[in-house]
XYZ file of C-alpha atoms in Angstrom:
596
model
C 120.320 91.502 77.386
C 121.408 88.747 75.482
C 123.573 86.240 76.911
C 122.310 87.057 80.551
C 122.156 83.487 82.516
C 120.954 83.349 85.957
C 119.242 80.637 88.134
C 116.106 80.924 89.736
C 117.419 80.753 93.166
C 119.650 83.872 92.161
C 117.052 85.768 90.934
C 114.941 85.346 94.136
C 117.502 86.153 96.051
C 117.468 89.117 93.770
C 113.668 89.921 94.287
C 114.337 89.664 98.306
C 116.572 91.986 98.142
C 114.260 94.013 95.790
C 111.839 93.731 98.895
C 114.101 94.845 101.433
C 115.113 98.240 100.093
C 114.765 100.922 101.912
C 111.741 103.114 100.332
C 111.886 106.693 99.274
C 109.707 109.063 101.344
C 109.605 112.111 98.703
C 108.197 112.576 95.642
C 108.776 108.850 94.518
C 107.418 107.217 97.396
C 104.671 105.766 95.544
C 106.757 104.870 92.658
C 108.826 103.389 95.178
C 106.095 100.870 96.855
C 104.296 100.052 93.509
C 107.176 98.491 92.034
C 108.371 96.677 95.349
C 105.355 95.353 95.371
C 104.687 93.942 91.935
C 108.468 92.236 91.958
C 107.250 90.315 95.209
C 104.124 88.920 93.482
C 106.897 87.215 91.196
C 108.565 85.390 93.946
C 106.032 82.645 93.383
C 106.508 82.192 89.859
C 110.588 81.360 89.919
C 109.895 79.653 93.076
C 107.690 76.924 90.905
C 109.942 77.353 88.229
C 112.895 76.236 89.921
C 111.165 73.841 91.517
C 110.038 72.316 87.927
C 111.207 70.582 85.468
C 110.159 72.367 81.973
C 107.523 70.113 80.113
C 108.808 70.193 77.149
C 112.551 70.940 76.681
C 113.105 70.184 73.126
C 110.424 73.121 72.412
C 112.019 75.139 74.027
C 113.884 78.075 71.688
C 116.069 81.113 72.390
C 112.720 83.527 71.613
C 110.899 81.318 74.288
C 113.892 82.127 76.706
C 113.966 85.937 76.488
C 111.030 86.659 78.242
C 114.145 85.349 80.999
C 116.795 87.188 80.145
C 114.003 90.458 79.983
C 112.956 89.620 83.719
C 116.561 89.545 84.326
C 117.408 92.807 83.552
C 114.558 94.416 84.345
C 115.144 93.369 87.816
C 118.839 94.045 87.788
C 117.804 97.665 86.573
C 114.888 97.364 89.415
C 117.122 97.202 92.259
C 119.686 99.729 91.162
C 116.542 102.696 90.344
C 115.162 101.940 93.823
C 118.242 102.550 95.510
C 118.673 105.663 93.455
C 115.299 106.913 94.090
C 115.582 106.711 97.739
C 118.671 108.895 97.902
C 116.706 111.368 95.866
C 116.155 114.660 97.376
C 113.822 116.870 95.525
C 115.302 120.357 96.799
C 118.762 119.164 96.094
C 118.194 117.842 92.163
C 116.957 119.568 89.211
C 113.615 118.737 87.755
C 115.562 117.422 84.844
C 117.098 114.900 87.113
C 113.645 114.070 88.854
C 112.235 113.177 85.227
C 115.301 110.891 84.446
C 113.992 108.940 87.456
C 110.578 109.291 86.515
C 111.305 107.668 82.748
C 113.395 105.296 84.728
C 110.536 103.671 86.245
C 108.561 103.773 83.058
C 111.570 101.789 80.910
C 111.437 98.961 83.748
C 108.005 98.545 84.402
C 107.533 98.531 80.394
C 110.209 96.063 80.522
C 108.759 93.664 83.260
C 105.259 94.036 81.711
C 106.739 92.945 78.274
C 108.887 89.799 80.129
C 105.185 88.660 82.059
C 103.640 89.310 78.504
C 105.859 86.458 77.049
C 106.341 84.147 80.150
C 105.889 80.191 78.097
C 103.691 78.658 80.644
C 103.186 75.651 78.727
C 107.015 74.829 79.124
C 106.437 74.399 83.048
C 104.767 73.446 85.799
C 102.776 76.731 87.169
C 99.767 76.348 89.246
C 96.492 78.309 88.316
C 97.188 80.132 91.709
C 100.650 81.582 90.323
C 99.436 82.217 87.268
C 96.706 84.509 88.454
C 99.291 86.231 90.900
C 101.604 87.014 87.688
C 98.040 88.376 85.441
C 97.340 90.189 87.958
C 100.857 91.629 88.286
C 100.906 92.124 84.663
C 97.800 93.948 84.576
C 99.130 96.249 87.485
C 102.148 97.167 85.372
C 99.861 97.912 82.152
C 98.124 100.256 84.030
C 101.327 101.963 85.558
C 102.880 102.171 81.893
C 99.723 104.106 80.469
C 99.889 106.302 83.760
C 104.269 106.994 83.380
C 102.808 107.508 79.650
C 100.864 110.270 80.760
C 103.293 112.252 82.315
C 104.626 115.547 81.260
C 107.149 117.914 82.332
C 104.889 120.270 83.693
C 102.917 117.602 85.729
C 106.243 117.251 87.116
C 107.928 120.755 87.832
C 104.182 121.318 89.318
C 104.859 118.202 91.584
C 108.341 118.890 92.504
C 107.875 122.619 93.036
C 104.853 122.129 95.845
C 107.029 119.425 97.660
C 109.887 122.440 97.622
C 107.401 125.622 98.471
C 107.005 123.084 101.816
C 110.589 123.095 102.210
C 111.114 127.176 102.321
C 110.095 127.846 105.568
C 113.847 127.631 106.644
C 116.253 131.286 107.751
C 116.933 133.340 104.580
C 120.445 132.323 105.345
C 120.327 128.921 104.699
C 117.841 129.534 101.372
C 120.958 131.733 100.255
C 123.448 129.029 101.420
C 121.516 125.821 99.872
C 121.145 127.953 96.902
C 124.577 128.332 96.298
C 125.112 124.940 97.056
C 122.689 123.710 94.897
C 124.214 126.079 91.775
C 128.173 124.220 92.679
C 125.960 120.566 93.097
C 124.312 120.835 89.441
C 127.625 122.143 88.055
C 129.606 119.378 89.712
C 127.096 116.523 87.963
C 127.675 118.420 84.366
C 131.055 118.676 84.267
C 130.939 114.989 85.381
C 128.693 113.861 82.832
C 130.461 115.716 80.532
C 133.956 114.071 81.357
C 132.370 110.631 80.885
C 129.765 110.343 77.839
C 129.945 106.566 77.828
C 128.408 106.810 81.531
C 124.935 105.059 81.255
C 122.114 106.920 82.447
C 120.484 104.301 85.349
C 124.662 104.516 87.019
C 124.958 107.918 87.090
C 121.652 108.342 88.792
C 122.287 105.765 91.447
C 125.790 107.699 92.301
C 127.216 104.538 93.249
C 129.772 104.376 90.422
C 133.246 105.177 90.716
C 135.032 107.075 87.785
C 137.064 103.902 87.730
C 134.595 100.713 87.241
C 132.793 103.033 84.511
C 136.270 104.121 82.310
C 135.965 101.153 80.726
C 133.233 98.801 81.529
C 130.629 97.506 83.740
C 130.218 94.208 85.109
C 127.333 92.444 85.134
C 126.457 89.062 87.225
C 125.103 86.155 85.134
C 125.196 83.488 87.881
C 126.506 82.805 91.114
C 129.730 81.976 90.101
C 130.231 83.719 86.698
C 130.650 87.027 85.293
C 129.499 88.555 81.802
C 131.942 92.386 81.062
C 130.218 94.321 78.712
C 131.739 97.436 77.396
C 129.581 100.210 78.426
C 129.377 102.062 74.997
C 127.776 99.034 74.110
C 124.621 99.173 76.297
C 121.443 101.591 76.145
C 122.213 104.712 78.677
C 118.363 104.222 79.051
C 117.689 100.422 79.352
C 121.361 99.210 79.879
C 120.697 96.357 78.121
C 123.157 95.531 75.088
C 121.581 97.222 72.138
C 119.934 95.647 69.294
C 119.330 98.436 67.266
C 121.697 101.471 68.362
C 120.618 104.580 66.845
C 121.716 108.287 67.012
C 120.082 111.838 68.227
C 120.687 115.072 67.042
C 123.302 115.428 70.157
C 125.634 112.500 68.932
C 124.178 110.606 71.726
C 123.704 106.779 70.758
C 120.477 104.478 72.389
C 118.554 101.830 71.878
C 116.011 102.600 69.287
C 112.569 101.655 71.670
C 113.791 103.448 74.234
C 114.868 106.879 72.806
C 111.727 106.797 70.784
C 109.374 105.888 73.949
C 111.269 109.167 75.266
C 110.184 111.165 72.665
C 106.935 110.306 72.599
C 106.050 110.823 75.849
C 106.859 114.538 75.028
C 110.636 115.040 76.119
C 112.413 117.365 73.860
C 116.263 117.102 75.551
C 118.632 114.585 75.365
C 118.389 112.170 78.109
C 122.135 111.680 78.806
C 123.288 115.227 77.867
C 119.729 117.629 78.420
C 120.421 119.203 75.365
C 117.615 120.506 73.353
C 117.047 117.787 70.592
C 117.622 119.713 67.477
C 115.314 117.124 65.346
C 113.898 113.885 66.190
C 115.664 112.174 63.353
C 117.089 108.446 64.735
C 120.120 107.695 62.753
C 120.808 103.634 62.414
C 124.382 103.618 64.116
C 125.864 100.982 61.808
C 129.184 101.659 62.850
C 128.350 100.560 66.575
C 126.000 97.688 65.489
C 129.040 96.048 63.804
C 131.688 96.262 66.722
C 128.442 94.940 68.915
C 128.030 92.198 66.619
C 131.745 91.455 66.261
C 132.199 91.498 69.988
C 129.414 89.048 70.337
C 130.934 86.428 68.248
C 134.486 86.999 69.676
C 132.702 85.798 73.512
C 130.604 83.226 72.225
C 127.679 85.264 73.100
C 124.491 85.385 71.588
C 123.817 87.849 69.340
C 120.824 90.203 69.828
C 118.089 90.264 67.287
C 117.951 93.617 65.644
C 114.633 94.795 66.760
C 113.283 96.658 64.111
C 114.172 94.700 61.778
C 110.956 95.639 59.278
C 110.491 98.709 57.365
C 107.322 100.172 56.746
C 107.039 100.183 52.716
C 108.394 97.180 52.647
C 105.382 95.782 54.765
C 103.099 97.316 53.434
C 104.378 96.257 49.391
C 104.619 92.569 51.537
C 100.587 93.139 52.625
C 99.799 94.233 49.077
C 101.445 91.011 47.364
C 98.699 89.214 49.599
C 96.070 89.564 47.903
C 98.203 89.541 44.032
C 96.277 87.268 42.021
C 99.664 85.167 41.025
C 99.284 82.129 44.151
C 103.055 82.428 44.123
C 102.777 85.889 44.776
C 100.767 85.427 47.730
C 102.743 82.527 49.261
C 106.013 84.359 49.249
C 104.471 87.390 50.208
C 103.209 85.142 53.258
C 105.938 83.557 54.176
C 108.081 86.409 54.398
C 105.735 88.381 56.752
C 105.386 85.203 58.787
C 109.653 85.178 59.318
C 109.191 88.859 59.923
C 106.292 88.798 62.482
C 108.233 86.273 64.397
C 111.538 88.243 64.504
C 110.428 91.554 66.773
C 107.539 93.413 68.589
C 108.284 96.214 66.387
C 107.610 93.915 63.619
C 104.059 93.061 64.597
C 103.080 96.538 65.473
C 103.681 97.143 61.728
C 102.789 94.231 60.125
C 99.490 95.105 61.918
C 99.345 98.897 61.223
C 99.805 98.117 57.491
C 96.176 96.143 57.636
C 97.824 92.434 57.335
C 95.399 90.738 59.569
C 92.386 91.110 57.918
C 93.763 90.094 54.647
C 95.953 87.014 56.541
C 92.534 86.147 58.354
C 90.642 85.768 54.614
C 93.941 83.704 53.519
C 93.144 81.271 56.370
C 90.285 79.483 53.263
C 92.877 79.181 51.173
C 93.096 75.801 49.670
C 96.894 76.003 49.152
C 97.846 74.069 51.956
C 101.532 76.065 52.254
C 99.408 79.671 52.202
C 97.476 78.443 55.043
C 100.099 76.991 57.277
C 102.156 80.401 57.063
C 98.469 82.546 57.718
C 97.965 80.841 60.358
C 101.183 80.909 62.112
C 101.723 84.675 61.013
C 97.830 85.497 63.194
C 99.734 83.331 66.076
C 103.182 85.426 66.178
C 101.272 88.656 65.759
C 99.079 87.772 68.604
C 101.897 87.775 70.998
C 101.313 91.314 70.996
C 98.028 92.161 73.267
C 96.766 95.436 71.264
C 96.780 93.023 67.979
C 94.855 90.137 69.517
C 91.652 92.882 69.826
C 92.361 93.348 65.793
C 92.347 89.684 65.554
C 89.073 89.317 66.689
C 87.674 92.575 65.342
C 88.781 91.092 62.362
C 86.716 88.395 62.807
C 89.097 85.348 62.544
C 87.900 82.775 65.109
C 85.248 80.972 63.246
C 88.552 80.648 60.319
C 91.119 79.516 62.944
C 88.498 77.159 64.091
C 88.009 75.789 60.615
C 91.605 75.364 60.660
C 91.787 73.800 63.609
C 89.493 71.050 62.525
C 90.683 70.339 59.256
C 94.000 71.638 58.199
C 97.217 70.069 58.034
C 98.694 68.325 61.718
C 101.324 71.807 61.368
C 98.010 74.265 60.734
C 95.998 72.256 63.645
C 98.944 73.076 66.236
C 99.342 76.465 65.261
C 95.814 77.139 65.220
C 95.294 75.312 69.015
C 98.331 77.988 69.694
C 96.786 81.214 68.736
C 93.231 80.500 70.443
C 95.198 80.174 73.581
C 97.349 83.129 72.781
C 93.817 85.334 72.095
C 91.765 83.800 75.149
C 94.531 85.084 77.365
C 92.406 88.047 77.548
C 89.085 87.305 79.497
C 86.249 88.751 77.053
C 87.572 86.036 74.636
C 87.661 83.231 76.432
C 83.614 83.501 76.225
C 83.832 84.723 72.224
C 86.293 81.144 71.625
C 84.189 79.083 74.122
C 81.252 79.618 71.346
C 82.657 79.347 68.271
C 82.774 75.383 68.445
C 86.341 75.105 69.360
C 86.423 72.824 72.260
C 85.290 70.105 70.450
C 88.199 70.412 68.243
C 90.779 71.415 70.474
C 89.458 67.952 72.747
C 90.124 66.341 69.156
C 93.498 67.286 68.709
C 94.082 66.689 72.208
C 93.072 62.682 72.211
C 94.531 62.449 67.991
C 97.349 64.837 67.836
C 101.259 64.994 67.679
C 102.605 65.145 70.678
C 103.415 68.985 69.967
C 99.811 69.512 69.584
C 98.540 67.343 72.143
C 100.545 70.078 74.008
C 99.177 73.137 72.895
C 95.281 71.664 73.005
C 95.701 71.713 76.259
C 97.359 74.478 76.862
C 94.086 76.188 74.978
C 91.830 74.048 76.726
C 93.675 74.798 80.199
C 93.127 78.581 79.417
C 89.362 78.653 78.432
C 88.373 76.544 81.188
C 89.409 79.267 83.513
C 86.382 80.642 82.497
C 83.193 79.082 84.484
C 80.757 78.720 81.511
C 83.274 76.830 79.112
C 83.548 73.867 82.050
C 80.325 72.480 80.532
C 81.179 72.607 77.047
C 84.741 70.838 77.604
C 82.776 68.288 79.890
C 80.249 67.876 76.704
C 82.919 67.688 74.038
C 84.384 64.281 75.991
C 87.882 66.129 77.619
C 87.027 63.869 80.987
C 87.613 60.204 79.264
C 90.038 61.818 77.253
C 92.278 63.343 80.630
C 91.449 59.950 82.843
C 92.865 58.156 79.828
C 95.937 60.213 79.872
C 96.237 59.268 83.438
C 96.640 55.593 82.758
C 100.064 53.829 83.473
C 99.824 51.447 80.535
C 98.565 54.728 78.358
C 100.862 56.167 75.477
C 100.025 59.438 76.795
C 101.976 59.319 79.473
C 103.488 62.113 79.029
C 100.840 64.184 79.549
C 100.053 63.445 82.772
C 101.057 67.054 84.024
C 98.651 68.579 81.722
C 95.883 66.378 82.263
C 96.104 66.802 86.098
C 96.034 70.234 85.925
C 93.159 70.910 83.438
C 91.249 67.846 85.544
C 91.826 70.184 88.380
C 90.517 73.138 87.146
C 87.132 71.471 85.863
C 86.685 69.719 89.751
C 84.642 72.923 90.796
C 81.884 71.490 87.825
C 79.343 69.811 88.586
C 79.138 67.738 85.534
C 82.866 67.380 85.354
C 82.340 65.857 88.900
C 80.162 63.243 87.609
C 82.223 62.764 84.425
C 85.358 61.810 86.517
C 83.332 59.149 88.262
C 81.639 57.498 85.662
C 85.395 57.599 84.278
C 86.750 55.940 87.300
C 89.131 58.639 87.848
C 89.702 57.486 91.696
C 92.339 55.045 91.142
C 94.168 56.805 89.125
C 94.436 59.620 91.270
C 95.474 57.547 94.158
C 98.054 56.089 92.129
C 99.500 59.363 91.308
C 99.280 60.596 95.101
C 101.481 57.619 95.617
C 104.086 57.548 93.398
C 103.880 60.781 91.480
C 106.132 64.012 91.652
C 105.700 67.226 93.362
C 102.750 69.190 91.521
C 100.829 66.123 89.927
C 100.960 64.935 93.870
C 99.304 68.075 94.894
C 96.908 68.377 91.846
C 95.697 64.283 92.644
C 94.908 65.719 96.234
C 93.208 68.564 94.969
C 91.012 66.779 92.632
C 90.352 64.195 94.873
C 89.119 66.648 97.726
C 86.569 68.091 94.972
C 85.479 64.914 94.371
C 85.329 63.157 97.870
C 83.745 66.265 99.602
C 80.078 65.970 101.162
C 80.145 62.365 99.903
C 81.446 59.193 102.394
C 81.433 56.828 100.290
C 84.066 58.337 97.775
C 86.049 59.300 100.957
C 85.869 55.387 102.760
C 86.674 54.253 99.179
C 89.893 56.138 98.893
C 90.888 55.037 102.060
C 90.875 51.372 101.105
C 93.132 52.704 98.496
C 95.857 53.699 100.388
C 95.142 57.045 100.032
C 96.221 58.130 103.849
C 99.608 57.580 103.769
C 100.634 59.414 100.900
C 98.336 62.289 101.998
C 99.863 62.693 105.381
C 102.969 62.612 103.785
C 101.902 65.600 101.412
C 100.353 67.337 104.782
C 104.161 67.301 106.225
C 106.571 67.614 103.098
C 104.178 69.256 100.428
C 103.862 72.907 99.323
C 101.594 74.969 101.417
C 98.756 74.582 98.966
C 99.787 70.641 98.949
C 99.900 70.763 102.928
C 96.363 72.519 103.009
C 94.550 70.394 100.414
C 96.037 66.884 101.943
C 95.348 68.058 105.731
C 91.427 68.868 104.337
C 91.165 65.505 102.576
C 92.599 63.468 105.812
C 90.355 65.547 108.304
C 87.228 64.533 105.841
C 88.509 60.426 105.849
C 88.843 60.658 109.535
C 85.315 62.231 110.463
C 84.342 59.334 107.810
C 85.717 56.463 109.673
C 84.119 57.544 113.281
């Protein structure tokens, strides 16, 4: 939701408490325990963000800080589904009811897959450990969306109806009894839902609402010590987030447009607030609602969301035409209007893409109109934010173009260019693909010659790539070593990028060649510098880097004692983080089996 504002330590209080719910032990059990687990493996990744400073602040824009507000909410929604799920009894609930639940959990672990998807690493300080722990996370949640995407009513009654046949061996009388019941129970919740239509779906599952905070509105937290009321006609029964683009059903029923459309295609045919039969599948643009949303928004100072379909489809596709018009101002418009589009909404790049834009954007990327390539460039980079279109990316064949790019376009073009080969090597098959095409060389180039926005996203690209074992050599080959140590340097201009160059430094350490690179680099003092008056992470990186290096070799290890290595490093061992306290206690165990 836009507008949502909440600290780290708030949201992992949040996750504990996320943790600590009590689990279902029916039919969502499973449901249940996947989801508590994948919110734990977060914990580390707003514990190191509130423990960081973000690199770059000045970069930082509101569509780099949603992938926030997303984790927000989907958390929010996160705890409120788990505590409805455990009161959930399947012999006292409808199967209607038990698929609300079930869609439930697909709409938040969408959500929190689509948060991880956009989390700006390069903005802060995340170790390679974390950063693994949220992939992997990510990955888990992928999987889990294709699964919920799978499901079908059927699959469902079959479920529910086994987990009841167990139930039946109870006295006729109390079959005839719960039956009865169970007729008053489901007519109770209709004429309930019926009385309050504005009711959003996720509240009147958890039964935790009274008819009097939902008359009007619901309040949402947004820090420890404010509040954010949003009317609850404004937010998505489905998603409860504040909706971007509010659309009608065939029942009257208004949603968010993603979400009533993922419902549909996963093969409901009812209404999910009402269970109506949908008459048509027709989404009507709720204008009406939009404009109090918007209006409402500016009244509260609040940020407005960003409609988020914002493209239509013949438009697009006239747009993709005009690309390859032989009139050059035909083509640059053309260009720079999909760019502004494929920046504005998911939505947008799933059409942009189904149109057949990329293969025509990658050809534009040998365009000698300097403006044509700058906007092809940055239109493959927005459209790559979305995973399914970085596999049409490559299909398409663009690397060896974004490459070219990245050696010898404009400073704008380079940066952009650095930006998409990390966004495409974020999946491991092209890390090896990009590791070949020449691009380390260049990417080291722009690293040691660029602005200081591309210095930043060279490394980010190199960073990523190096991950993968065989592009260690290649880096070490291209000259990244001098170019890192150098970086390191107090008198250097690149001080700034210290953080980045201890953390791709530690990343290579587990090369051999890097190994010998640092050396011949004189990389020791530096590092011992940093141990002793650096902050937090570069501490721990320097004591990382220098346990690569020192290991199996006394000489290294005496030498960084006469340094005045020790007394930083017990330090770290006492007040560091727990992979600070374990690399700092290894180091000093190694110096003092040296000195005996």
């Amino acid at each position: 939701m836009a507008g949502v504002i909440i600290s780290p330590a708030s949201l992992l209080k949040l996750i504990s408490e996320i943790a600590e719910t009590p689990l279902n032990a029916g039919v969502f059990k499973k449901d249940c325990t996947d989801l508590t687990r994948r919110v734990s493996l977060l914990s580390h990744l707003v514990e190191e963000i509130r423990e960081s400073t973000p690199i770059d602040s000045a970069a930082s824009s509101s569509s780099e800080n949603d992938w926030w507000s997303d984790l927000v909410v989907a958390l929010q929604a996160s705890k409120r589904l788990l505590s409805s799920a455990a009161r959930f009894q399947a012999r006292d609930s409808s199967d209607n009811a038990a698929k609300r639940i079930s869609f439930q959990f697909q709409c938040i672990t969408w959500k929190l897959e689509k948060a991880l998807s956009n989390v700006p690493y390069d903005l802060y300080d995340i170790s390679d450990e974390v950063r693994e722990q949220v992939e992997l996370a990510r990955t888990q949640l992928r999987r889990a969306v294709q699964r919920y995407g799978s499901l079908n009513s059927n699959k469902f009654s079959t479920a529910l109806s086994e987990l009841m046949e167990r139930d039946v061996k109870i006295k006729a009388e109390e079959e005839k009894v719960e039956s009865v019941s169970e007729t008053i129970h489901f007519a109770e919740e209709k004429k309930q839902l019926t009385k309050s239509p504005s009711i959003s779906l996720a509240f009147y599952l958890s039964k935790d609402a009274d008819s009097e905070r939902l008359d009007k509105m619901v309040t949402k937290n947004t820090d420890e010590s404010s509040k954010l009321t949003v009317p609850v006609d404004f937010l998505c029964p489905v998603s409860l987030e504040l909706m971007k683009d509010p659309v009608i059903v065939s029942t009257g029923q208004t949603y968010e447009r993603a979400y009533i459309q993922r419902w549909i295609d996963c093969g409901n045919l009812t209404c999910p607030k009402t269970q109506q039969k949908l008459q048509n599948f027709t989404l009507t643009p709720n204008y009406v609602l939009r404009s109090l949303i918007s209006r409402w928004c500016t009244e509260h100072n609040i940020e407005q969301p960003a409609n988020s379909r914002c493209g239509d489809m013949s438009v697009i596709r006239s747009l993709v035409r005009s690309l390859s018009n032989r009139s050059l101002e035909e083509r640059r418009n053309a260009v720079s209007e999909i760019r502004s589009m494929s920046k504005r909404s998911t939505d947008n790049r799933i059409m942009i893409a189904e149109a057949g834009a990329i293969p025509v954007l990658v050809n534009l990327l040998t365009s000698e109109d300097v403006a044509t390539q700058e906007n092809a460039i940055t239109c493959l980079l927005n459209l790559s934010i979305y995973d399914n279109n970085k596999e049409l990316i490559m299909f398409a064949g663009a690397v060896t173009s974004i490459v070219q790019v990245l050696r010898a376009g404009t400073m704008e073009a380079r940066e952009n260019a650095a930006a998409t080969l990390f966004s495409l090597s974020l999946a491991d098959e092209n890390k090896i693909i990009i590791g070949g095409s020449g691009a380390i060389p260049a990417l080291v180039d722009l690293l040691e010659n660029g602005t200081p926005r591309g210095k930043k996203d060279a490394a980010t690209a190199l960073f990523n790539l190096c991950i993968y074992q065989g592009n260690k050599g290649r880096a070490v080959r291209a000259g990244i070593v001098p170019a890192l140590v150098k970086m390191l340097s107090e008198s250097s201009s690149h001080r700034m990028m210290v953080d980045e160059a201890l953390t791709i430094l530690s990343v290579l350490a587990s090369n051999l060649d890097a190994k010998s690179a640092m050396v011949k680099a004189n990389t020791l003092p530096a590092l011992i510098s940093i141990l002793q008056t650096g902050q937090g992470r570069n501490r721990e990186n320097a004591a990382a880097i220098l346990l690569s290096l020192c290991k199996r070799d006394n000489e290294r290890l005496v030498l960084i004692g006469r340094l005045g290595a020790v007394v930083p490093l017990m330090e770290l061992s006492k007040n560091g983080t727990e992979r600070g306290q374990r690399k700092a206690t290894s180091l000093l165990e190694l110096l003092r089996k040296a000195c005996q």
